[in-house]
XYZ file of C-alpha atoms in Angstrom:
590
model
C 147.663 -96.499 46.612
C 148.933 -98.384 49.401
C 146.469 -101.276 50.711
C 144.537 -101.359 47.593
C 143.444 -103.878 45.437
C 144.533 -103.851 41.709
C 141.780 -105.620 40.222
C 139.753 -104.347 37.948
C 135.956 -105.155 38.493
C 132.962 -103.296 37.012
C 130.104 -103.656 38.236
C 126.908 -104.603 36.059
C 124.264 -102.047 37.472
C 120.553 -101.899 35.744
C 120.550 -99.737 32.555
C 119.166 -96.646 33.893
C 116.653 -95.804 36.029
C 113.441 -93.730 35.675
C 110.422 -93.011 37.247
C 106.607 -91.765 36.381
C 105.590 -88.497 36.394
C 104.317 -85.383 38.754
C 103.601 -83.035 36.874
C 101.413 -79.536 35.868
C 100.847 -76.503 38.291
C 99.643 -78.561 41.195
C 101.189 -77.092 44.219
C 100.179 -77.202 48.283
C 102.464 -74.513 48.610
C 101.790 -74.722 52.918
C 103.616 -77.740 51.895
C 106.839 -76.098 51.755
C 107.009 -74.103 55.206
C 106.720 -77.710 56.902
C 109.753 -78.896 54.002
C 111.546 -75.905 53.916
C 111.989 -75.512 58.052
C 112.998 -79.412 57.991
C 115.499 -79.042 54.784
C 117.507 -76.504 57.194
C 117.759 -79.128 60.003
C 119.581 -81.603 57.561
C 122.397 -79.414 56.536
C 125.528 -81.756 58.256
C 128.860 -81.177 57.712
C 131.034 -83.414 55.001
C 133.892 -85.225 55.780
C 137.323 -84.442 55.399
C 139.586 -86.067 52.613
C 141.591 -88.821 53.172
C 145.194 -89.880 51.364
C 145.250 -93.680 52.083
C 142.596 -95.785 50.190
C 142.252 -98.044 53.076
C 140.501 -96.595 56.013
C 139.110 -97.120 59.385
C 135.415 -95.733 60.419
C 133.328 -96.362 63.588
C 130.281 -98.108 62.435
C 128.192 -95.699 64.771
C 129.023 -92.349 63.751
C 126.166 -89.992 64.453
C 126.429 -86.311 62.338
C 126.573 -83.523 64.706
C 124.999 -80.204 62.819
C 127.137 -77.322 61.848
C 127.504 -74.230 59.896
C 126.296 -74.791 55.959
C 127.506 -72.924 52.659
C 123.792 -72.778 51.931
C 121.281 -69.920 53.704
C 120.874 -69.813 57.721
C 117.906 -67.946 57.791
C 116.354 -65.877 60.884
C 113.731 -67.850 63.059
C 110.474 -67.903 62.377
C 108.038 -65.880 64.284
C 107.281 -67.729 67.774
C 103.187 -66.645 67.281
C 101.654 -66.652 64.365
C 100.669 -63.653 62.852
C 97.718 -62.010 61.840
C 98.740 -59.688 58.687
C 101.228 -60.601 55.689
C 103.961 -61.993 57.117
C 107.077 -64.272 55.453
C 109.126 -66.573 57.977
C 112.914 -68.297 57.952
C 111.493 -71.170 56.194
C 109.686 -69.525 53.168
C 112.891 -69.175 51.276
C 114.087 -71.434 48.692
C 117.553 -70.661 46.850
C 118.624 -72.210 43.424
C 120.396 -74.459 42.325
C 120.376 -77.083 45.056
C 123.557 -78.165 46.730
C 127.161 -75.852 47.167
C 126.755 -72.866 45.573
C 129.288 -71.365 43.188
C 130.560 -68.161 41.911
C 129.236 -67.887 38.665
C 126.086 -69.496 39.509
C 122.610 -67.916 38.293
C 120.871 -67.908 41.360
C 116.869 -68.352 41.732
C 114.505 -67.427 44.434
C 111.068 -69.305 45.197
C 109.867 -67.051 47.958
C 106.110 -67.711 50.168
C 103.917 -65.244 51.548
C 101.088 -66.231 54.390
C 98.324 -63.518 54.596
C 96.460 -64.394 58.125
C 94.436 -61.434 57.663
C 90.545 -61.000 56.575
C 90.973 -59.700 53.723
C 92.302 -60.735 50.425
C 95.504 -59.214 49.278
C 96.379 -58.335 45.608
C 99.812 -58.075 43.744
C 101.772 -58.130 46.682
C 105.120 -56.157 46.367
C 108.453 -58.495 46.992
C 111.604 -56.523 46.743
C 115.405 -59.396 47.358
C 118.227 -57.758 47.574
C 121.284 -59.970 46.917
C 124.611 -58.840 47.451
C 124.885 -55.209 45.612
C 121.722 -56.230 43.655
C 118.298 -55.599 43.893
C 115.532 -57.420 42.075
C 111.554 -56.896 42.499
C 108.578 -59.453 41.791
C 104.835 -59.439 42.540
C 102.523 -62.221 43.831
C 99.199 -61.838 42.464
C 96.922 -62.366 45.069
C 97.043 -63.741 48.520
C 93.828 -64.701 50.380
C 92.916 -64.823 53.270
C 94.467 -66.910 55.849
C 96.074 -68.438 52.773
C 99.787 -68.644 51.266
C 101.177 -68.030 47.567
C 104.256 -67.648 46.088
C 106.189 -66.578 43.445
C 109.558 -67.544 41.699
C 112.701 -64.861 40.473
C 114.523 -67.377 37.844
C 118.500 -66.874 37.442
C 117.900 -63.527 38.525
C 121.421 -63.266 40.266
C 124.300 -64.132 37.905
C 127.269 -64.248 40.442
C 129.814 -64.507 38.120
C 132.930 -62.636 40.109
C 131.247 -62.856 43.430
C 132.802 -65.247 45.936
C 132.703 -65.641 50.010
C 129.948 -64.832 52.470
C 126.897 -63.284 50.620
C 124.398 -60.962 52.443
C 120.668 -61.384 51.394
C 116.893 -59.755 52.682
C 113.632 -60.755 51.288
C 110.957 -58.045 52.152
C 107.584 -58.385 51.310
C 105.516 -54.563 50.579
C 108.928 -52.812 50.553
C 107.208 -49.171 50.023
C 104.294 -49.753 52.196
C 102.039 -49.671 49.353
C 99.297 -52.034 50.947
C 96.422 -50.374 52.415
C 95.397 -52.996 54.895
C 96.197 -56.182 56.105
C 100.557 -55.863 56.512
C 99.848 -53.540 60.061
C 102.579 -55.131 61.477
C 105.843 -54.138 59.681
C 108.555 -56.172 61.622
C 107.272 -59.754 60.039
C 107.880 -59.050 56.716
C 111.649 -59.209 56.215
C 113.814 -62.175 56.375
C 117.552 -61.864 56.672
C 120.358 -64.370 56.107
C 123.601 -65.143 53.914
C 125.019 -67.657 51.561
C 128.336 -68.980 50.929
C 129.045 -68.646 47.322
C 132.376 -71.178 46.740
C 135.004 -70.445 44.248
C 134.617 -71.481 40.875
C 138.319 -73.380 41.470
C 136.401 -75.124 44.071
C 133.420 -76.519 41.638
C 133.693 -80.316 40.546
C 135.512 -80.299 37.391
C 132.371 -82.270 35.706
C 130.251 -79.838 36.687
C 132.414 -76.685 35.304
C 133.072 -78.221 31.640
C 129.029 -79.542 31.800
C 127.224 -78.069 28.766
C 123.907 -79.382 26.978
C 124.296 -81.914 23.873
C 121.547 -82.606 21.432
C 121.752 -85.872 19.755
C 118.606 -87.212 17.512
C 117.229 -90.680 17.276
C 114.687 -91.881 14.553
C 111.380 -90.522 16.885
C 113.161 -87.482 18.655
C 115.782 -85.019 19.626
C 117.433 -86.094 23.349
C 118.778 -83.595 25.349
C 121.285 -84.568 27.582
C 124.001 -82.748 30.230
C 127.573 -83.547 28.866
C 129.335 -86.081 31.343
C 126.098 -87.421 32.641
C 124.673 -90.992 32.895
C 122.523 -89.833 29.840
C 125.916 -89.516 27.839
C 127.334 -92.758 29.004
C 124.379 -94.786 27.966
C 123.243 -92.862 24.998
C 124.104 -95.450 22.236
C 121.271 -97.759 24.324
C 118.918 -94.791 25.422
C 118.313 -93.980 21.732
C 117.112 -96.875 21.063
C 114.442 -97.474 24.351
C 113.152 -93.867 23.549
C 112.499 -95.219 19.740
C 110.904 -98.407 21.139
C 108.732 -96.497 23.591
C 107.238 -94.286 21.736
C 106.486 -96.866 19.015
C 104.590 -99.014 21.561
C 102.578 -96.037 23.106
C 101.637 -95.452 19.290
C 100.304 -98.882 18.534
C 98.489 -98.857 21.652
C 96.723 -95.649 21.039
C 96.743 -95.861 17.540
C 98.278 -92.184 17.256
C 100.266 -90.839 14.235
C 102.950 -88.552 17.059
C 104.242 -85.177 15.772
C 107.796 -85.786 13.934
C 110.698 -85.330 16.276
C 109.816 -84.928 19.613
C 111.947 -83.606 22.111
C 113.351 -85.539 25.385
C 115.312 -84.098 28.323
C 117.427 -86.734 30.622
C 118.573 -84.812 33.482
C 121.014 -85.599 35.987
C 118.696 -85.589 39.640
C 115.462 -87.053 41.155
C 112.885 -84.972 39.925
C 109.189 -85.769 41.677
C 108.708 -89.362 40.068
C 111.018 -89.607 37.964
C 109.606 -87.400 34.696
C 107.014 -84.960 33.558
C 105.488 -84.241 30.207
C 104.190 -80.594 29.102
C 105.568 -79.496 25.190
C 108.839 -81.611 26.043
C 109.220 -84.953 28.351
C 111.818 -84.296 31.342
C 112.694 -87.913 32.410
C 115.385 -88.467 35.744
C 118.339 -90.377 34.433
C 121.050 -90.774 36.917
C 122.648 -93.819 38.788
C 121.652 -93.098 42.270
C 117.650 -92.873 41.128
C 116.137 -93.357 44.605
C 112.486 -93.256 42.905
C 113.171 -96.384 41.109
C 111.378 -97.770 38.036
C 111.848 -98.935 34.539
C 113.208 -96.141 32.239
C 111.579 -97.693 28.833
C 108.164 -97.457 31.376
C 108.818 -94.326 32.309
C 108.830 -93.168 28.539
C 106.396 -94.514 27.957
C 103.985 -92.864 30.843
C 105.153 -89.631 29.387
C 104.147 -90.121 25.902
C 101.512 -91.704 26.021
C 100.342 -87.972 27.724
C 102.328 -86.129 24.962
C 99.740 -88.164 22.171
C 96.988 -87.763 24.736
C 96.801 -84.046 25.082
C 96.263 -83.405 21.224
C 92.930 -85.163 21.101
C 91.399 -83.701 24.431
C 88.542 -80.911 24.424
C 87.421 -79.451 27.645
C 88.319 -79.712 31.175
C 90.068 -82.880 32.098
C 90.775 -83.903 35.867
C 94.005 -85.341 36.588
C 91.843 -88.927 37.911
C 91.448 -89.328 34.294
C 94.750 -88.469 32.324
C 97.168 -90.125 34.915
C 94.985 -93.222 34.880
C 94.673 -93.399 31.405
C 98.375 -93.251 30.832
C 98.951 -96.213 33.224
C 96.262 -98.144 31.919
C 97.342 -97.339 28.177
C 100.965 -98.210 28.947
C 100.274 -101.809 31.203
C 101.437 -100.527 34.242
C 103.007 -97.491 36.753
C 106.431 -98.411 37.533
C 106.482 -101.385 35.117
C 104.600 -103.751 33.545
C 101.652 -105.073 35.709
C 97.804 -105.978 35.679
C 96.153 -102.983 37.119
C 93.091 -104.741 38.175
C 95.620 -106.669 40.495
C 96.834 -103.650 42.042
C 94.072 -101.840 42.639
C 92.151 -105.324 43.668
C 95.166 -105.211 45.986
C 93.692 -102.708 48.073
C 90.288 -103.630 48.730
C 89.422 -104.110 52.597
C 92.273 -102.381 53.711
C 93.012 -98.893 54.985
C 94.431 -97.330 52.316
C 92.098 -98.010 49.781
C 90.246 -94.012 48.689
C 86.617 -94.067 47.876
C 86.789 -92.761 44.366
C 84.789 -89.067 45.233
C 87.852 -88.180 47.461
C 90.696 -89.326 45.464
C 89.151 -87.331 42.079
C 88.772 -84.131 44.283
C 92.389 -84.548 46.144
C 94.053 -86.885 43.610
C 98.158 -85.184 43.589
C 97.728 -84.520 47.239
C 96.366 -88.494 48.053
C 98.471 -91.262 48.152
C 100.433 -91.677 44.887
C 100.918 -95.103 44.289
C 96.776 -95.750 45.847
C 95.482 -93.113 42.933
C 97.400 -94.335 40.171
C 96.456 -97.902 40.966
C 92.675 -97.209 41.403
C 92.528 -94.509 38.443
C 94.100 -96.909 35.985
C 91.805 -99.986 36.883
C 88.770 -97.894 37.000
C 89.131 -97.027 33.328
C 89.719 -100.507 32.575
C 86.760 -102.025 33.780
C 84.840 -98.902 31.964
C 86.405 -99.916 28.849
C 85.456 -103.566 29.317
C 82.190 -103.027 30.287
C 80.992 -100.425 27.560
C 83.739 -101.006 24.586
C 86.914 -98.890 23.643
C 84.812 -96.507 21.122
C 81.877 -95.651 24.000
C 85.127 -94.866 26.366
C 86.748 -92.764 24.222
C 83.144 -90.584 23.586
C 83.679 -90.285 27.394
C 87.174 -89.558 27.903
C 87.549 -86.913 24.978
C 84.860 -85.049 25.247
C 84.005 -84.375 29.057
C 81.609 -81.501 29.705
C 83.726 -78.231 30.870
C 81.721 -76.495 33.456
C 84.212 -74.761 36.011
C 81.473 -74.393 38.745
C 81.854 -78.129 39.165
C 84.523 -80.243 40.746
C 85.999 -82.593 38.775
C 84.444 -86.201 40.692
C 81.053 -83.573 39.454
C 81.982 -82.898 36.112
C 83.185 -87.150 35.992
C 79.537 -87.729 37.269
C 78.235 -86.036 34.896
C 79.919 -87.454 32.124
C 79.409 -90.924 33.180
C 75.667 -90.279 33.298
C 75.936 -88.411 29.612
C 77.726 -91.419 28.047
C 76.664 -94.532 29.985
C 73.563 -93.920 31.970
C 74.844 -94.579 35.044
C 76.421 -92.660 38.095
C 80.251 -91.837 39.395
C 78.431 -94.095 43.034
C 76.404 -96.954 41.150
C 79.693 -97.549 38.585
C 82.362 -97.351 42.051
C 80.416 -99.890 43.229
C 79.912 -102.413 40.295
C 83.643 -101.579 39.564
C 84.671 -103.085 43.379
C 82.075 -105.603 42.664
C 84.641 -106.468 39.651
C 87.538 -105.977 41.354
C 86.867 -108.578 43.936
C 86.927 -111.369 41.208
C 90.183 -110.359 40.146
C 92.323 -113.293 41.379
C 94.722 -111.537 43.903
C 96.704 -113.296 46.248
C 98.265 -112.479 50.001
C 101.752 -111.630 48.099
C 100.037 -109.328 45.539
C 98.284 -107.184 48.381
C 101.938 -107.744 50.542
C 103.615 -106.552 47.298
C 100.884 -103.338 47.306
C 101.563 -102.588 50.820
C 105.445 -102.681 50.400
C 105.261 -100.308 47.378
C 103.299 -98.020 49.214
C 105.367 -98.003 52.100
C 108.252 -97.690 49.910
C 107.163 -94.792 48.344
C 105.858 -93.146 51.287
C 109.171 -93.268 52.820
C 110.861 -91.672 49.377
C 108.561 -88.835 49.532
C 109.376 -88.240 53.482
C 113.169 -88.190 52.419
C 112.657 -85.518 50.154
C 110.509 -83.347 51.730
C 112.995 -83.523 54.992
C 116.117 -83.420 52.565
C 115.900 -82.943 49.366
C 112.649 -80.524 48.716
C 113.229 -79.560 45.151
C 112.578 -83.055 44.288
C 109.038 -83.118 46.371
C 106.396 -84.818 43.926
C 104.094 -81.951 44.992
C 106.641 -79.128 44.358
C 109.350 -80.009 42.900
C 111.476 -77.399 41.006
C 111.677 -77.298 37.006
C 112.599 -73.591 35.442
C 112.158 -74.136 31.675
C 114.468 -76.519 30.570
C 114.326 -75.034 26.883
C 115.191 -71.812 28.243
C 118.130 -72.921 30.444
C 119.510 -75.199 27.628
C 119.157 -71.837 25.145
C 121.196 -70.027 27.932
C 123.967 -72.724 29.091
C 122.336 -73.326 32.383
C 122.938 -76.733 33.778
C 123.047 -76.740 37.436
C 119.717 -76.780 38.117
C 119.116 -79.946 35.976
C 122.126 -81.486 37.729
C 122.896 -80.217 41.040
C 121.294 -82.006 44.205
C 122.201 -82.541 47.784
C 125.196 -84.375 47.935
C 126.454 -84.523 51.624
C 127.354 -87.952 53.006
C 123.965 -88.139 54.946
C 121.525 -87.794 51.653
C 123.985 -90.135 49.520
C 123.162 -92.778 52.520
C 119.763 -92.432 52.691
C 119.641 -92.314 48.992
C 121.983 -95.764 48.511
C 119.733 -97.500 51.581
C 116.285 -96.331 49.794
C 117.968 -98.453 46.531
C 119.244 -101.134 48.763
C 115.621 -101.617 49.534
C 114.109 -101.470 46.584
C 116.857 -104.254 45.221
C 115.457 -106.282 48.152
C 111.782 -106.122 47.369
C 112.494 -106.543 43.909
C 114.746 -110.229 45.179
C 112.120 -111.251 47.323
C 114.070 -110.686 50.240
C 111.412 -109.067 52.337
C 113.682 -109.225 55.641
C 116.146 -107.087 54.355
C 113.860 -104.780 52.522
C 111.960 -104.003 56.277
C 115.361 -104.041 57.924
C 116.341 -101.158 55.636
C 112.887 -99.160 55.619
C 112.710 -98.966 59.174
C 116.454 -98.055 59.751
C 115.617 -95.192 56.974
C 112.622 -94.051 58.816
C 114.266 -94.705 61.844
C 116.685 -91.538 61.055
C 113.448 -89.365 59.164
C 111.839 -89.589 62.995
C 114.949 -88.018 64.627
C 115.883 -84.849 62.554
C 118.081 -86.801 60.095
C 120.538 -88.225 63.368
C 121.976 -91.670 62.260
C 121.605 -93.130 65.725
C 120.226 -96.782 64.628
C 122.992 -99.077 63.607
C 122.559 -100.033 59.746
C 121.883 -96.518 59.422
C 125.125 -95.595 61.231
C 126.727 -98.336 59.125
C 125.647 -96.854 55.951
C 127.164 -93.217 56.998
C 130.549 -94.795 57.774
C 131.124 -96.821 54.762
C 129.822 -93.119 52.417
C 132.014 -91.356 54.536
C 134.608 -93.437 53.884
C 134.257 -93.612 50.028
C 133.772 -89.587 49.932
C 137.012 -89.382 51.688
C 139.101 -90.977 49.218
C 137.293 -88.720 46.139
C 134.667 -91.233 45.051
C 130.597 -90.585 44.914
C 128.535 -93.903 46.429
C 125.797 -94.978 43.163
C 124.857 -97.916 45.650
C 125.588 -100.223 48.460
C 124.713 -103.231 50.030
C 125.450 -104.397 53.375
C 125.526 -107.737 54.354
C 127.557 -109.799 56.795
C 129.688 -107.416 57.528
C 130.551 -106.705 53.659
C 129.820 -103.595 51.505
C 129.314 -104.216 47.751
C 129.392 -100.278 46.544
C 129.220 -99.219 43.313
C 130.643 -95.952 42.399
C 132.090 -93.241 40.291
C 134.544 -90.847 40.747
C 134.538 -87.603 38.493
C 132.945 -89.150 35.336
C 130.000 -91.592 34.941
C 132.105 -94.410 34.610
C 131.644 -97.393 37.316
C 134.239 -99.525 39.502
C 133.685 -101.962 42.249
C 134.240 -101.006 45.532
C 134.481 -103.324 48.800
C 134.462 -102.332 52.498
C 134.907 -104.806 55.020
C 133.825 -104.778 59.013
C 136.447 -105.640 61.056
C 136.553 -105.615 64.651
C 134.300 -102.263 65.153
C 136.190 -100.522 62.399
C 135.265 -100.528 58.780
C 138.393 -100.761 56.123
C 137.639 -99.924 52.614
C 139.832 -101.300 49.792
C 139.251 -99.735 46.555
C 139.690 -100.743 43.273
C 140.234 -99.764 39.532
């Protein structure tokens, strides 16, 4: 390659990322109109290939929008309705990213029903192509949305090109009331379905492997991350779950089973009869991957010795507490001391009631110090009477039922304990950089969460997408376990969001702000790189996607890119792109 470098230079990256959980049936599913609409905005064209590996790109390129190989759906109504209606943005398709022929194709489809009236099993008819598939939501109430999922319904295998589509809701008119109006409940549009020729070579020969260490079976996506760094993943796993078991002093089930999957996914992992953790390279959540295991099994022990109702306050707290940390190891009582006196501190009524839909990193932190200090104040064994054996009584809501079981076990009140408990808090010693390092998190976070709702929604903590992974590994299905957005734009978000994170986690809090601001700089303004690091960032991806190689991270600094990438495989090399006069050249090496 002419103007290349020859050296060979790896690049020492952080053994895998992970992240903590989001997890069970928690939806806002009015959520995903606001998403959804937003998603559409973002879809930007890709650059074109380049043959030279040394190349010259404007720093300020802005993306101009244009056509997409994924759905262009019809407007939305301009008033709102006042029946059952469905709009342009209540469609979700499945897998994420270019679609290919040969792809099994999902649906997540929303309903609104502005009428007075509830409305039950609600008819949905899609017809794809020559197919035609039905579904049923169960009930809609009013002025209320639901929605329901068809899973690799569609199995394009021989279908290529321009793909018709229609979602109507109460096809044969079967609803008695409430769908008066018949021209709001059918959405049209089409999708691109690429040739299989066309799909990354990774992704065509990608099949599930099963590989078993001394605690479990892990599940991995053939030329992953996972399968690079399997020989050291084994052994985390092993060492997670055998500190989660000395800490709870649990005997766990033999062999469990762990999936590592190849995309963001909410926090980083989830934990039902299997733990799904996030384990790729570009991990814009963040975190500690032996953490992260831990987090998820400490639930996987938990849920065996739980009887009743038990609100998510209590189980999410009680797996950071248990495990000495959310994202890593940390005092608790720090964090959540952290917060005191300032805005973003929730009194503990409304975070119990609203606690997936509050702020993330604020709940955890509070949730996991409040059990602390009840475990300090009335002993491990009084706790536990609490904890496993809260009072189920489904007329109450669950700060209630807590309040009830507080008064049951210790006498005292979910108000008189909040306030001896901030009473406690406030002796914790916490200094100006422990409530700076709070504040950063949470902004951090906070701007993570806007990405993906704006551009990459099937990651959203609050509804992220997860068919059963035992069921697609039975049936060969990897794409939707691997698949993301992958267009220039999200990869330089994505790199920028770790670029930050690196910073905070340097103590280089200049560069960390510089970075969140330029990222929420281009959030404000429909996903347009108009501010200049941003811009930046876009040129140097652009330039690196043009010569065939996917960005893991960059750093930009004094006119300098450090990247590290891959190209085709999981293996790394060391990339450099230098500013020059207004133009960035990239030399690339192997």
């Amino acid at each position: 390659m002419q103007g290349s470098s020859r050296c060979a230079l790896t690049y020492p990256v952080s053994f895998v990322q992970g992240r903590n959980d989001a997890r069970y049936d928690l939806m806002n599913k009015q959520l995903h109109i606001l998403f959804s609409a937003a998603c559409l905005l973002f879809l930007l064209t890709a650059c074109s290939s380049s043959p030279t590996s040394t190349l010259a790109i404007a720093p300020s390129v802005v993306p101009t929008a244009s056509p997409s190989p994924v759905p262009t759906l019809t407007p939305s109504p301009t008033l709102r309705p006042t029946d059952l209606w469905i709009g342009s943005s209540d469609v979700q398709i499945h897998p994420d990213g270019d679609l290919y022929s040969g792809d099994r194709i999902s649906f997540h489809i929303s309903a609104h029903n502005d009428s007075q009236a509830t409305l039950f099993r609600v008819p949905v008819q899609v017809q794809a192509g020559n197919r035609s598939f039905e579904a049923t939501i169960g009930s809609i109430g009013a002025s209320e949305s639901n929605s329901t999922d068809l899973t690799w319904v569609w199995n394009t295998a021989g279908l290529s090109g321009t793909q018709p589509v229609t979602i109507t809701l109460d096809p044969n008119q079967t609803l008695i009331a409430g769908d008066e109006n018949r021209t709001n409940d059918r959405v049209a549009f089409q999708i691109d379905l690429n040739p299989i020729a066309a799909q990354p070579l990774s992704e065509r020969n990608a099949k599930w492997v099963t590989v078993t260490s001394h605690c479990c079976h892990i599940h991995y996506i053939s030329g992953t991350t996972a399968e690079r760094d399997i020989t050291t993943i084994k052994q985390t796993i092993d060492d997670a779950l055998a500190f989660v078991t000395d800490r709870m002093k649990r005997i766990p089930p033999p062999k469990l089973d762990v999936y590592l999957i190849d995309r963001v996914l909410g926090q980083g992992g989830l934990a039902n009869s299997v733990v799904i953790i996030s384990y790729l390279d570009r991990n814009y959540a963040s975190g500690e991957f032996s953490q992260v295991m831990r987090h998820e099994f400490s639930h996987l022990l938990d849920r065996s010795r739980l009887h009743g109702h038990q609100p998510l306050f209590l189980l999410e707290g009680f797996a950071v507490y248990t495990t000495g940390g959310h994202y890593r190891i940390e005092s608790v009582a720090n964090r959540a001391a952290a917060l005191l006196g300032t805005d973003r501190y929730l009194p503990l009524k409304k975070l119990i009631d609203n606690f997936y839909p509050s702020q993330h990193e604020t709940g955890y932190a509070e949730a996991a110090a409040f059990l602390q200090y009840l475990v300090e104040r009335f002993g491990a064994e009084k706790f536990d009477r609490f904890y496993t054996n809260l009072p189920h009584a489904p007329s109450l809501s669950d700060s209630e039922l807590i309040d009830r079981g507080l008064l049951q076990t210790f006498n005292i009140g979910l108000d008189d304990l909040e306030r001896d408990w901030q009473a406690w808090l406030r002796k914790q010693p916490v200094t100006d950089a422990d409530r700076t390092s709070m504040t950063d998190s949470i902004a951090y976070y906070d701007a993570v969460r806007r990405y993906e709702q704006l551009a990459d929604p099937s990651a959203y903590l609050l509804s992220f997408w997860t068919p059963d992974i035992q069921s697609a590994e039975a049936r060969g299905i990897t794409a939707d376990y691997q698949r993301q957005p992958d267009r220039p734009e999200n990869i330089a978000l994505e790199t920028m969001l770790i670029a930050a994170d690196q910073s905070l986690a340097h103590g280089d809090r200049d560069s960390f702000s510089a970075l969140l601001a330029s990222v929420n700089d281009v959030l404000d303004h429909h996903l347009q790189f108009d501010d200049p690091l941003a811009a930046q960032y876009l040129a140097v991806v652009r330039a690196i996607v043009a010569d065939g190689y996917e960005p893991q991270s960059i750093v930009i600094a004094n006119g300098i890119a450090e990247v590290v990438a891959t190209r085709g495989a999981a293996a790394l090399v060391h990339l450099t792109a230098k500013l020059d006069r207004d133009q960035w050249t990239l030399q690339l090496a192997e």
